[in-house]
Each structure stands twice: as structure tokens, then as C-alpha cells.
mmCIF file of N, CA and C and ligand atoms in Angstrom:
data_model
loop_
_atom_site.group_PDB
_atom_site.id
_atom_site.type_symbol
_atom_site.label_atom_id
_atom_site.label_comp_id
_atom_site.label_asym_id
_atom_site.label_seq_id
_atom_site.Cartn_x
_atom_site.Cartn_y
_atom_site.Cartn_z
ATOM 1 N N UNK A 1 14.752 23.895 -0.347
ATOM 2 C CA UNK A 1 15.106 22.856 -1.428
ATOM 3 C C UNK A 1 14.322 23.089 -2.749
ATOM 4 N N UNK A 2 15.559 22.156 -3.433
ATOM 5 C CA UNK A 2 15.683 22.445 -4.847
ATOM 6 C C UNK A 2 14.521 22.322 -5.788
ATOM 7 N N UNK A 3 14.151 23.010 -6.320
ATOM 8 C CA UNK A 3 12.537 22.654 -7.112
ATOM 9 C C UNK A 3 13.863 22.764 -9.226
ATOM 10 N N UNK A 4 12.997 22.158 -9.807
ATOM 11 C CA UNK A 4 13.046 21.289 -11.188
ATOM 12 C C UNK A 4 13.617 22.997 -11.645
ATOM 13 N N UNK A 5 13.351 24.259 -11.612
ATOM 14 C CA UNK A 5 13.427 25.421 -12.216
ATOM 15 C C UNK A 5 14.807 25.751 -11.623
ATOM 16 N N UNK A 6 15.424 25.399 -10.877
ATOM 17 C CA UNK A 6 16.713 25.520 -9.959
ATOM 18 C C UNK A 6 17.733 24.936 -10.896
ATOM 19 N N UNK A 7 17.144 23.429 -11.243
ATOM 20 C CA UNK A 7 17.878 22.908 -11.627
ATOM 21 C C UNK A 7 18.613 22.913 -13.161
ATOM 22 N N UNK A 8 17.014 23.497 -13.563
ATOM 23 C CA UNK A 8 17.143 23.746 -15.182
ATOM 24 C C UNK A 8 17.779 24.635 -15.209
ATOM 25 N N UNK A 9 17.342 25.784 -14.547
ATOM 26 C CA UNK A 9 18.969 27.382 -14.605
ATOM 27 C C UNK A 9 20.080 26.983 -14.295
ATOM 28 N N UNK A 10 20.421 26.019 -14.056
ATOM 29 C CA UNK A 10 21.676 25.404 -13.117
ATOM 30 C C UNK A 10 22.619 25.088 -14.902
ATOM 31 N N UNK A 11 21.608 24.259 -15.111
ATOM 32 C CA UNK A 11 22.410 23.318 -16.436
ATOM 33 C C UNK A 11 21.929 24.104 -17.849
ATOM 34 N N UNK A 12 21.145 24.413 -18.095
ATOM 35 C CA UNK A 12 20.464 24.386 -19.329
ATOM 36 C C UNK A 12 20.495 25.882 -20.345
ATOM 37 N N UNK A 13 21.845 26.176 -20.018
ATOM 38 C CA UNK A 13 22.851 27.125 -20.802
ATOM 39 C C UNK A 13 24.509 25.784 -21.169
ATOM 40 N N UNK A 14 24.478 25.220 -21.064
ATOM 41 C CA UNK A 14 25.623 24.051 -20.982
ATOM 42 C C UNK A 14 25.180 23.261 -21.885
ATOM 43 N N UNK A 15 26.383 22.512 -22.452
ATOM 44 C CA UNK A 15 26.568 21.718 -23.893
ATOM 45 C C UNK A 15 26.065 20.206 -22.968
ATOM 46 N N UNK A 16 24.923 19.778 -23.950
ATOM 47 C CA UNK A 16 24.632 18.707 -23.671
ATOM 48 C C UNK A 16 23.944 18.818 -22.127
ATOM 49 N N UNK A 17 22.891 19.504 -21.859
ATOM 50 C CA UNK A 17 22.698 19.392 -20.909
ATOM 51 C C UNK A 17 21.862 18.437 -20.232
ATOM 52 N N UNK A 18 21.093 18.064 -21.146
ATOM 53 C CA UNK A 18 19.745 16.810 -20.677
ATOM 54 C C UNK A 18 19.944 15.610 -19.429
ATOM 55 N N UNK A 19 21.280 14.391 -20.262
ATOM 56 C CA UNK A 19 21.477 13.318 -19.075
ATOM 57 C C UNK A 19 22.050 14.505 -17.578
ATOM 58 N N UNK A 20 22.504 15.779 -17.304
ATOM 59 C CA UNK A 20 22.889 16.302 -16.007
ATOM 60 C C UNK A 20 21.611 16.568 -14.820
ATOM 61 N N UNK A 21 20.993 17.298 -16.177
ATOM 62 C CA UNK A 21 19.598 18.350 -15.169
ATOM 63 C C UNK A 21 18.371 16.589 -15.209
ATOM 64 N N UNK A 22 18.494 15.445 -15.690
ATOM 65 C CA UNK A 22 18.062 14.049 -15.295
ATOM 66 C C UNK A 22 18.469 14.009 -14.178
ATOM 67 N N UNK A 23 19.938 13.542 -14.018
ATOM 68 C CA UNK A 23 20.617 13.273 -12.965
ATOM 69 C C UNK A 23 20.290 13.743 -11.847
ATOM 70 N N UNK A 24 20.221 15.242 -11.497
ATOM 71 C CA UNK A 24 19.609 15.918 -10.665
ATOM 72 C C UNK A 24 18.552 16.117 -10.474
ATOM 73 N N UNK A 25 17.783 16.051 -11.032
ATOM 74 C CA UNK A 25 16.082 15.927 -10.879
ATOM 75 C C UNK A 25 16.334 14.426 -9.944
ATOM 76 N N UNK A 26 16.580 13.434 -10.502
ATOM 77 C CA UNK A 26 16.380 11.908 -9.773
ATOM 78 C C UNK A 26 17.044 12.284 -8.127
ATOM 79 N N UNK A 27 17.956 12.785 -8.069
ATOM 80 C CA UNK A 27 19.185 12.996 -6.818
ATOM 81 C C UNK A 27 17.965 13.629 -6.181
ATOM 82 N N UNK A 28 17.523 14.390 -6.689
ATOM 83 C CA UNK A 28 17.024 15.559 -5.660
ATOM 84 C C UNK A 28 15.068 15.122 -5.400
ATOM 85 N N UNK A 29 14.641 14.643 -6.230
ATOM 86 C CA UNK A 29 13.308 14.113 -5.721
ATOM 87 C C UNK A 29 13.166 12.143 -5.979
ATOM 88 N N UNK A 30 14.330 11.387 -6.043
ATOM 89 C CA UNK A 30 14.227 10.267 -6.435
ATOM 90 C C UNK A 30 13.420 9.342 -7.337
ATOM 91 N N UNK A 31 12.787 10.593 -8.065
ATOM 92 C CA UNK A 31 12.712 10.273 -9.755
ATOM 93 C C UNK A 31 12.710 11.297 -10.778
ATOM 94 N N UNK A 32 12.083 10.773 -11.397
ATOM 95 C CA UNK A 32 11.873 11.947 -13.037
ATOM 96 C C UNK A 32 10.190 11.926 -13.202
ATOM 97 N N UNK A 33 9.665 12.443 -12.675
ATOM 98 C CA UNK A 33 7.923 12.474 -13.029
ATOM 99 C C UNK A 33 7.734 13.052 -14.290
ATOM 100 N N UNK A 34 6.401 12.948 -14.638
ATOM 101 C CA UNK A 34 6.132 13.298 -16.243
ATOM 102 C C UNK A 34 6.007 14.749 -15.808
ATOM 103 N N UNK A 35 5.775 15.296 -15.249
ATOM 104 C CA UNK A 35 6.098 16.922 -15.210
ATOM 105 C C UNK A 35 7.179 17.776 -15.326
ATOM 106 N N UNK A 36 7.780 16.888 -14.682
ATOM 107 C CA UNK A 36 9.378 17.292 -14.248
ATOM 108 C C UNK A 36 9.549 16.807 -16.253
ATOM 109 N N UNK A 37 9.651 16.025 -16.870
ATOM 110 C CA UNK A 37 10.046 15.587 -18.353
ATOM 111 C C UNK A 37 8.979 16.502 -18.984
ATOM 112 N N UNK A 38 8.074 17.624 -18.717
ATOM 113 C CA UNK A 38 7.179 18.164 -19.685
ATOM 114 C C UNK A 38 8.307 19.421 -19.486
ATOM 115 N N UNK A 39 8.466 19.559 -18.092
ATOM 116 C CA UNK A 39 9.386 20.726 -17.722
ATOM 117 C C UNK A 39 10.761 21.139 -18.865
ATOM 118 N N UNK A 40 11.756 19.935 -18.340
ATOM 119 C CA UNK A 40 12.611 19.781 -18.856
ATOM 120 C C UNK A 40 12.460 20.288 -20.415
ATOM 121 N N UNK A 41 11.261 18.770 -21.168
ATOM 122 C CA UNK A 41 11.405 18.941 -22.779
ATOM 123 C C UNK A 41 11.082 21.021 -23.185
ATOM 124 N N UNK A 42 10.244 21.319 -22.069
ATOM 125 C CA UNK A 42 10.090 22.913 -22.863
ATOM 126 C C UNK A 42 11.324 24.040 -22.629
ATOM 127 N N UNK A 43 12.286 23.865 -21.029
ATOM 128 C CA UNK A 43 12.685 24.359 -20.922
ATOM 129 C C UNK A 43 13.533 24.459 -22.538
ATOM 130 N N UNK A 44 14.286 22.620 -22.623
ATOM 131 C CA UNK A 44 15.432 22.596 -23.659
ATOM 132 C C UNK A 44 14.560 22.795 -25.069
ATOM 133 N N UNK A 45 13.847 23.069 -25.592
ATOM 134 C CA UNK A 45 13.123 22.412 -26.658
ATOM 135 C C UNK A 45 12.990 22.122 -27.654
ATOM 136 N N UNK A 46 13.059 20.532 -25.895
ATOM 137 C CA UNK A 46 12.907 19.233 -26.906
ATOM 138 C C UNK A 46 11.462 18.858 -27.189
ATOM 139 N N UNK A 47 10.836 17.311 -27.888
ATOM 140 C CA UNK A 47 9.560 17.070 -27.118
ATOM 141 C C UNK A 47 9.957 16.276 -26.444
ATOM 142 N N UNK A 48 8.729 15.607 -25.805
ATOM 143 C CA UNK A 48 8.292 15.663 -24.218
ATOM 144 C C UNK A 48 8.942 13.514 -24.612
ATOM 145 N N UNK A 49 8.491 13.323 -26.039
ATOM 146 C CA UNK A 49 9.235 12.039 -26.062
ATOM 147 C C UNK A 49 10.523 11.632 -26.564
ATOM 148 N N UNK A 50 11.636 13.029 -26.788
ATOM 149 C CA UNK A 50 13.239 12.927 -26.581
ATOM 150 C C UNK A 50 12.681 12.463 -25.128
ATOM 151 N N UNK A 51 12.663 13.814 -24.160
ATOM 152 C CA UNK A 51 13.117 13.242 -23.104
ATOM 153 C C UNK A 51 12.888 12.012 -22.426
ATOM 154 N N UNK A 52 11.547 11.289 -22.786
ATOM 155 C CA UNK A 52 10.804 10.287 -22.244
ATOM 156 C C UNK A 52 11.594 9.302 -22.669
ATOM 157 N N UNK A 53 12.126 9.232 -24.041
ATOM 158 C CA UNK A 53 13.081 8.314 -24.347
ATOM 159 C C UNK A 53 14.600 8.486 -23.797
ATOM 160 N N UNK A 54 15.221 8.810 -23.130
ATOM 161 C CA UNK A 54 16.052 8.734 -22.647
ATOM 162 C C UNK A 54 15.716 8.310 -20.747
ATOM 163 N N UNK A 55 14.622 9.124 -20.548
ATOM 164 C CA UNK A 55 14.350 8.238 -19.055
ATOM 165 C C UNK A 55 14.266 7.573 -19.121
ATOM 166 N N UNK A 56 13.790 6.387 -20.459
ATOM 167 C CA UNK A 56 13.388 5.123 -20.331
ATOM 168 C C UNK A 56 13.935 4.216 -21.154
ATOM 169 N N UNK A 57 15.016 5.281 -21.516
ATOM 170 C CA UNK A 57 16.342 4.077 -22.279
ATOM 171 C C UNK A 57 17.064 3.587 -21.216
ATOM 172 N N UNK A 58 17.498 5.163 -19.879
ATOM 173 C CA UNK A 58 18.594 4.363 -19.002
ATOM 174 C C UNK A 58 17.792 3.749 -17.619
ATOM 175 N N UNK A 59 18.710 2.997 -17.863
ATOM 176 C CA UNK A 59 17.563 2.525 -16.302
ATOM 177 C C UNK A 59 17.632 2.619 -14.649
ATOM 178 N N UNK A 60 18.738 3.657 -14.698
ATOM 179 C CA UNK A 60 18.825 4.290 -13.603
ATOM 180 C C UNK A 60 17.844 5.673 -13.259
ATOM 181 N N UNK A 61 17.537 5.951 -14.179
ATOM 182 C CA UNK A 61 15.964 7.064 -13.862
ATOM 183 C C UNK A 61 14.772 6.164 -14.090
ATOM 184 N N UNK A 62 14.117 6.457 -12.212
ATOM 185 C CA UNK A 62 12.672 6.095 -12.358
ATOM 186 C C UNK A 62 12.198 7.524 -13.105
ATOM 187 N N UNK A 63 10.779 6.486 -13.482
ATOM 188 C CA UNK A 63 9.756 7.328 -13.729
ATOM 189 C C UNK A 63 8.504 7.507 -12.249
ATOM 190 N N UNK A 64 8.953 6.603 -11.282
ATOM 191 C CA UNK A 64 8.048 7.015 -10.183
ATOM 192 C C UNK A 64 8.661 6.219 -8.719
ATOM 193 N N UNK A 65 8.650 7.329 -7.974
ATOM 194 C CA UNK A 65 9.473 7.591 -6.353
ATOM 195 C C UNK A 65 9.365 5.911 -6.004
ATOM 196 N N UNK A 66 10.829 5.664 -5.536
ATOM 197 C CA UNK A 66 10.583 4.527 -4.378
ATOM 198 C C UNK A 66 10.749 4.761 -3.167
ATOM 199 N N UNK A 67 9.693 4.098 -2.444
ATOM 200 C CA UNK A 67 9.487 4.237 -0.984
ATOM 201 C C UNK A 67 11.342 3.330 -0.473
ATOM 202 N N UNK A 68 11.263 2.106 -0.898
ATOM 203 C CA UNK A 68 12.686 1.459 0.455
ATOM 204 C C UNK A 68 13.873 2.104 -0.080
ATOM 205 N N UNK A 69 15.055 1.844 0.104
ATOM 206 C CA UNK A 69 15.729 2.116 0.086
ATOM 207 C C UNK A 69 16.655 1.302 -1.115
ATOM 208 N N UNK A 70 17.460 1.348 -2.250
ATOM 209 C CA UNK A 70 18.019 0.673 -3.336
ATOM 210 C C UNK A 70 19.257 0.234 -2.878
ATOM 211 N N UNK A 71 19.156 -1.317 -3.268
ATOM 212 C CA UNK A 71 20.456 -1.350 -2.881
ATOM 213 C C UNK A 71 20.899 -1.770 -5.005
ATOM 214 N N UNK A 72 22.219 -2.124 -5.653
ATOM 215 C CA UNK A 72 22.160 -2.239 -6.799
ATOM 216 C C UNK A 72 22.885 -3.306 -6.762
ATOM 217 N N UNK A 73 23.131 -4.320 -7.059
ATOM 218 C CA UNK A 73 23.476 -5.743 -6.782
ATOM 219 C C UNK A 73 24.493 -6.100 -8.145
ATOM 220 N N UNK A 74 25.627 -6.370 -8.587
ATOM 221 C CA UNK A 74 25.819 -6.707 -9.656
ATOM 222 C C UNK A 74 25.611 -7.719 -10.210
ATOM 223 N N UNK A 75 25.025 -7.614 -11.218
ATOM 224 C CA UNK A 75 24.750 -9.617 -11.594
ATOM 225 C C UNK A 75 25.525 -9.787 -13.018
ATOM 226 N N UNK A 76 27.030 -9.762 -13.236
ATOM 227 C CA UNK A 76 27.738 -8.836 -14.675
ATOM 228 C C UNK A 76 28.428 -10.716 -14.120
ATOM 229 N N UNK A 77 29.060 -10.635 -15.382
ATOM 230 C CA UNK A 77 30.024 -12.321 -15.832
ATOM 231 C C UNK A 77 30.769 -12.482 -14.199
ATOM 232 N N UNK A 78 31.402 -11.549 -14.453
ATOM 233 C CA UNK A 78 32.685 -11.300 -12.879
ATOM 234 C C UNK A 78 32.001 -11.535 -11.731
ATOM 235 N N UNK A 79 30.812 -10.740 -11.413
ATOM 236 C CA UNK A 79 30.693 -10.749 -10.255
ATOM 237 C C UNK A 79 29.829 -12.674 -9.741
ATOM 238 N N UNK A 80 29.454 -12.381 -11.008
ATOM 239 C CA UNK A 80 28.813 -14.321 -10.814
ATOM 240 C C UNK A 80 29.759 -15.278 -10.325
ATOM 241 N N UNK A 81 30.830 -15.063 -11.233
ATOM 242 C CA UNK A 81 31.884 -15.796 -11.158
ATOM 243 C C UNK A 81 33.038 -16.105 -9.826
ATOM 244 N N UNK A 82 32.728 -14.589 -9.188
ATOM 245 C CA UNK A 82 32.926 -14.298 -7.619
ATOM 246 C C UNK A 82 32.051 -14.514 -6.666
ATOM 247 N N UNK A 83 30.319 -15.333 -7.050
ATOM 248 C CA UNK A 83 29.894 -15.631 -6.445
ATOM 249 C C UNK A 83 28.188 -15.092 -5.921
ATOM 250 N N UNK A 84 28.109 -13.700 -6.928
ATOM 251 C CA UNK A 84 26.862 -13.366 -6.339
ATOM 252 C C UNK A 84 25.195 -13.942 -6.440
ATOM 253 N N UNK A 85 25.449 -15.266 -7.508
ATOM 254 C CA UNK A 85 24.479 -15.313 -7.337
ATOM 255 C C UNK A 85 23.948 -16.489 -6.231
ATOM 256 N N UNK A 86 25.009 -16.728 -4.629
ATOM 257 C CA UNK A 86 24.825 -17.340 -3.493
ATOM 258 C C UNK A 86 24.383 -16.258 -2.458
ATOM 259 N N UNK A 87 23.939 -15.203 -2.909
ATOM 260 C CA UNK A 87 23.296 -13.933 -2.339
ATOM 261 C C UNK A 87 21.590 -13.568 -2.547
ATOM 262 N N UNK A 88 21.610 -14.065 -3.713
ATOM 263 C CA UNK A 88 20.445 -13.875 -4.182
ATOM 264 C C UNK A 88 19.683 -14.057 -3.192
ATOM 265 N N UNK A 89 19.470 -15.605 -2.352
ATOM 266 C CA UNK A 89 18.512 -15.825 -1.597
ATOM 267 C C UNK A 89 17.925 -15.041 -0.732
ATOM 268 N N UNK A 90 19.225 -14.514 -0.094
ATOM 269 C CA UNK A 90 19.033 -13.708 1.263
ATOM 270 C C UNK A 90 18.693 -11.987 0.362
ATOM 271 N N UNK A 91 18.802 -11.797 -0.441
ATOM 272 C CA UNK A 91 17.790 -10.558 -1.267
ATOM 273 C C UNK A 91 16.683 -11.014 -1.386
ATOM 274 N N UNK A 92 15.804 -12.209 -1.842
ATOM 275 C CA UNK A 92 14.832 -12.247 -1.892
ATOM 276 C C UNK A 92 14.120 -12.503 -0.895
ATOM 277 N N UNK A 93 14.458 -12.720 0.543
ATOM 278 C CA UNK A 93 13.865 -13.190 2.082
ATOM 279 C C UNK A 93 14.137 -12.095 2.448
ATOM 280 N N UNK A 94 14.252 -10.708 1.500
ATOM 281 C CA UNK A 94 13.683 -9.487 2.672
ATOM 282 C C UNK A 94 12.793 -8.507 1.820
ATOM 283 N N UNK A 95 12.140 -7.730 2.344
ATOM 284 C CA UNK A 95 11.251 -6.728 1.522
ATOM 285 C C UNK A 95 11.926 -5.215 1.485
ATOM 286 N N UNK A 96 12.910 -5.057 2.671
ATOM 287 C CA UNK A 96 12.564 -3.592 3.131
ATOM 288 C C UNK A 96 14.032 -2.552 1.995
ATOM 289 N N UNK A 97 14.576 -3.213 1.828
ATOM 290 C CA UNK A 97 15.823 -3.133 0.903
ATOM 291 C C UNK A 97 15.414 -3.345 -0.999
ATOM 292 N N UNK A 98 14.973 -2.662 -1.420
ATOM 293 C CA UNK A 98 15.100 -3.264 -2.894
ATOM 294 C C UNK A 98 16.054 -3.288 -3.201
ATOM 295 N N UNK A 99 16.461 -4.406 -4.268
ATOM 296 C CA UNK A 99 17.637 -4.906 -4.624
ATOM 297 C C UNK A 99 17.468 -5.186 -6.098
ATOM 298 N N UNK A 100 18.304 -4.271 -6.996
ATOM 299 C CA UNK A 100 18.092 -4.234 -8.272
ATOM 300 C C UNK A 100 19.338 -4.956 -8.946
ATOM 301 N N UNK A 101 19.161 -5.656 -10.491
ATOM 302 C CA UNK A 101 20.459 -5.803 -10.575
ATOM 303 C C UNK A 101 20.975 -4.956 -11.528
ATOM 304 N N UNK A 102 22.350 -4.748 -11.133
ATOM 305 C CA UNK A 102 23.210 -3.569 -12.220
ATOM 306 C C UNK A 102 24.428 -4.647 -12.836
ATOM 307 N N UNK A 103 24.676 -3.839 -14.340
ATOM 308 C CA UNK A 103 25.572 -4.890 -14.748
ATOM 309 C C UNK A 103 26.988 -4.428 -14.857
ATOM 310 N N UNK A 104 27.603 -4.237 -14.073
ATOM 311 C CA UNK A 104 29.465 -4.029 -13.515
ATOM 312 C C UNK A 104 29.464 -2.951 -13.045
ATOM 313 N N UNK A 105 30.065 -2.654 -12.075
ATOM 314 C CA UNK A 105 30.569 -1.556 -11.545
ATOM 315 C C UNK A 105 31.760 -0.390 -11.268
ATOM 316 N N UNK A 106 32.828 -1.953 -12.283
ATOM 317 C CA UNK A 106 33.999 -1.552 -12.715
ATOM 318 C C UNK A 106 34.480 -2.283 -11.003
ATOM 319 N N UNK A 107 34.463 -2.519 -10.505
ATOM 320 C CA UNK A 107 34.795 -3.298 -9.834
ATOM 321 C C UNK A 107 35.242 -5.182 -9.760
ATOM 322 N N UNK A 108 35.177 -5.107 -11.035
ATOM 323 C CA UNK A 108 34.849 -6.878 -11.080
ATOM 324 C C UNK A 108 36.160 -7.664 -10.105
ATOM 325 N N UNK A 109 37.329 -7.059 -10.125
ATOM 326 C CA UNK A 109 38.115 -7.979 -9.503
ATOM 327 C C UNK A 109 38.128 -8.241 -7.448
ATOM 328 N N UNK A 110 37.232 -7.492 -7.423
ATOM 329 C CA UNK A 110 36.479 -7.348 -5.732
ATOM 330 C C UNK A 110 35.121 -7.651 -5.635
ATOM 331 N N UNK A 111 34.367 -8.099 -6.611
ATOM 332 C CA UNK A 111 33.880 -8.320 -6.707
ATOM 333 C C UNK A 111 33.191 -10.223 -5.721
ATOM 334 N N UNK A 112 31.764 -10.098 -4.630
ATOM 335 C CA UNK A 112 30.554 -9.243 -5.789
ATOM 336 C C UNK A 112 30.638 -8.206 -4.959
ATOM 337 N N UNK A 113 29.823 -7.241 -5.811
ATOM 338 C CA UNK A 113 29.859 -5.444 -5.672
ATOM 339 C C UNK A 113 28.497 -5.416 -5.995
ATOM 340 N N UNK A 114 28.440 -4.349 -5.145
ATOM 341 C CA UNK A 114 26.985 -3.117 -4.530
ATOM 342 C C UNK A 114 27.302 -2.127 -4.783
ATOM 343 N N UNK A 115 25.694 -1.303 -4.944
ATOM 344 C CA UNK A 115 25.558 0.351 -5.118
ATOM 345 C C UNK A 115 24.799 0.542 -3.901
ATOM 346 N N UNK A 116 25.011 1.603 -3.213
ATOM 347 C CA UNK A 116 24.166 2.335 -2.564
ATOM 348 C C UNK A 116 24.220 3.561 -2.669
ATOM 349 N N UNK A 117 23.271 4.405 -3.364
ATOM 350 C CA UNK A 117 23.520 6.027 -3.493
ATOM 351 C C UNK A 117 25.136 6.112 -4.018
ATOM 352 N N UNK A 118 25.994 6.808 -3.913
ATOM 353 C CA UNK A 118 27.107 7.439 -4.206
ATOM 354 C C UNK A 118 28.203 6.134 -3.848
ATOM 355 N N UNK A 119 27.793 5.245 -2.772
ATOM 356 C CA UNK A 119 28.740 4.067 -2.230
ATOM 357 C C UNK A 119 29.091 2.911 -2.861
ATOM 358 N N UNK A 120 29.957 2.483 -2.550
ATOM 359 C CA UNK A 120 30.112 1.232 -3.356
ATOM 360 C C UNK A 120 30.345 0.596 -2.439
ATOM 361 N N UNK A 121 30.306 -1.080 -2.427
ATOM 362 C CA UNK A 121 30.520 -2.372 -1.580
ATOM 363 C C UNK A 121 31.387 -3.118 -2.302
ATOM 364 N N UNK A 122 32.823 -3.872 -1.959
ATOM 365 C CA UNK A 122 33.109 -5.084 -2.588
ATOM 366 C C UNK A 122 33.189 -6.123 -1.717
ATOM 367 N N UNK A 123 33.561 -7.249 -2.327
ATOM 368 C CA UNK A 123 33.837 -8.575 -1.611
ATOM 369 C C UNK A 123 33.045 -8.679 -0.735
ATOM 370 N N UNK A 124 31.294 -8.804 -0.962
ATOM 371 C CA UNK A 124 30.296 -9.124 -0.165
ATOM 372 C C UNK A 124 29.976 -10.959 -0.289
ATOM 373 N N UNK A 125 30.181 -11.347 0.869
ATOM 374 C CA UNK A 125 29.895 -12.641 1.334
ATOM 375 C C UNK A 125 28.543 -12.244 1.983
ATOM 376 N N UNK A 126 27.948 -13.423 2.582
ATOM 377 C CA UNK A 126 26.871 -13.573 3.109
ATOM 378 C C UNK A 126 26.889 -12.470 4.189
ATOM 379 N N UNK A 127 27.728 -12.773 5.554
ATOM 380 C CA UNK A 127 27.439 -11.605 6.463
ATOM 381 C C UNK A 127 27.362 -10.517 6.038
ATOM 382 N N UNK A 128 28.593 -9.668 5.054
ATOM 383 C CA UNK A 128 28.529 -8.299 4.793
ATOM 384 C C UNK A 128 27.209 -7.799 3.936
ATOM 385 N N UNK A 129 26.798 -8.884 3.385
ATOM 386 C CA UNK A 129 25.557 -8.758 2.367
ATOM 387 C C UNK A 129 24.302 -8.225 3.502
ATOM 388 N N UNK A 130 24.154 -9.464 4.458
ATOM 389 C CA UNK A 130 23.206 -9.037 5.228
ATOM 390 C C UNK A 130 23.225 -8.003 5.986
ATOM 391 N N UNK A 131 24.112 -7.651 6.749
ATOM 392 C CA UNK A 131 24.795 -6.448 7.353
ATOM 393 C C UNK A 131 24.565 -4.999 6.546
ATOM 394 N N UNK A 132 25.012 -5.109 5.279
ATOM 395 C CA UNK A 132 24.642 -3.945 4.164
ATOM 396 C C UNK A 132 23.143 -3.453 4.667
ATOM 397 N N UNK A 133 22.347 -4.704 4.410
ATOM 398 C CA UNK A 133 20.950 -4.655 4.013
ATOM 399 C C UNK A 133 20.435 -4.181 4.685
ATOM 400 N N UNK A 134 20.682 -4.655 6.510
ATOM 401 C CA UNK A 134 20.645 -4.363 7.769
ATOM 402 C C UNK A 134 20.472 -2.882 7.823
ATOM 403 N N UNK A 135 21.466 -2.085 7.596
ATOM 404 C CA UNK A 135 22.094 -1.269 8.073
ATOM 405 C C UNK A 135 21.572 0.064 6.786
ATOM 406 N N UNK A 136 20.416 -0.434 5.951
ATOM 407 C CA UNK A 136 20.188 0.035 5.011
ATOM 408 C C UNK A 136 18.884 0.625 5.424
HETATM 409 S S1 FES B 1 31.491 -7.772 -13.195
HETATM 410 FE FE1 FES B 1 30.486 -6.794 -11.129
HETATM 411 S S2 FES B 1 31.535 -4.908 -11.226
HETATM 412 FE FE2 FES B 1 31.922 -5.850 -12.656
#
């Protein structure tokens, strides 16, 4: 199992290591805890406020673990124009998957789009969206 120390050792001598470290910590543990932020700050010779500021600024970073699987559903303009709002009642009536808003996945022409983990989904309609939620 990966530890924060392993992740820090992998990145600490690279240029601009903070974001890659935060991404790897989040990928390994599902969130960036206060303890992790403290350890990262100490290793990179940053203040805890600097690390906390970056974690807080980017909505992709979580400070607490999410028990449910997370689906990021694009709510930006092109996906709105292609019908994402019609999917919201489906998202709102289930609680097994946490559906979060994201603003543009770069799949505007084939929206509505969503992302779960590293995988993206396009051309979502009611049936595809329901089956995606059930599969998660
Ligand atoms: S607006 Fe949804 S992918 Fe760009």
C-alpha cells in the first residue's frame, strides 16, 4: 500500500511538486487529510496555509473521504444546451452515488457528459444516465 511518504519521495525533488503530490494523495486515499497536508507542507517547506489554500481552491480535492462513488456531471453551458438539466431529477432521486457538478470536460459537442474516476461518458440520456448510476 502506498503511503504519503512514498508519494512525497516520488515527487519532492521535481519542479512544482505540490499539485502532483495532492493528486496522488487523493488518488491513493480518496481525500487529502489534515495530517497529509501537514506532512506535505513540512516536506516541501511550505506553510500549512499554503497547502490548505491549494486544496481548498481546487474543488477536485476533498478534505474528507466520500464513502459513495462519485460521478461528476457537467453542468456547463454546452451540456445545458444539450439537456443535462433533464437528467438532474434522476440524480436527485437516488442516494447511492454522489453526483457532483463539474464545469466542462472538453466533450461539449457530445454532451451531456460525465466523468467517474478517469473514465468519461458522453451523449447521456435518461437511459444511459440511469444505467451508469446503477453500474457504479
Ligand atoms: S460544457 Fe459539458 S463538456 Fe463542455
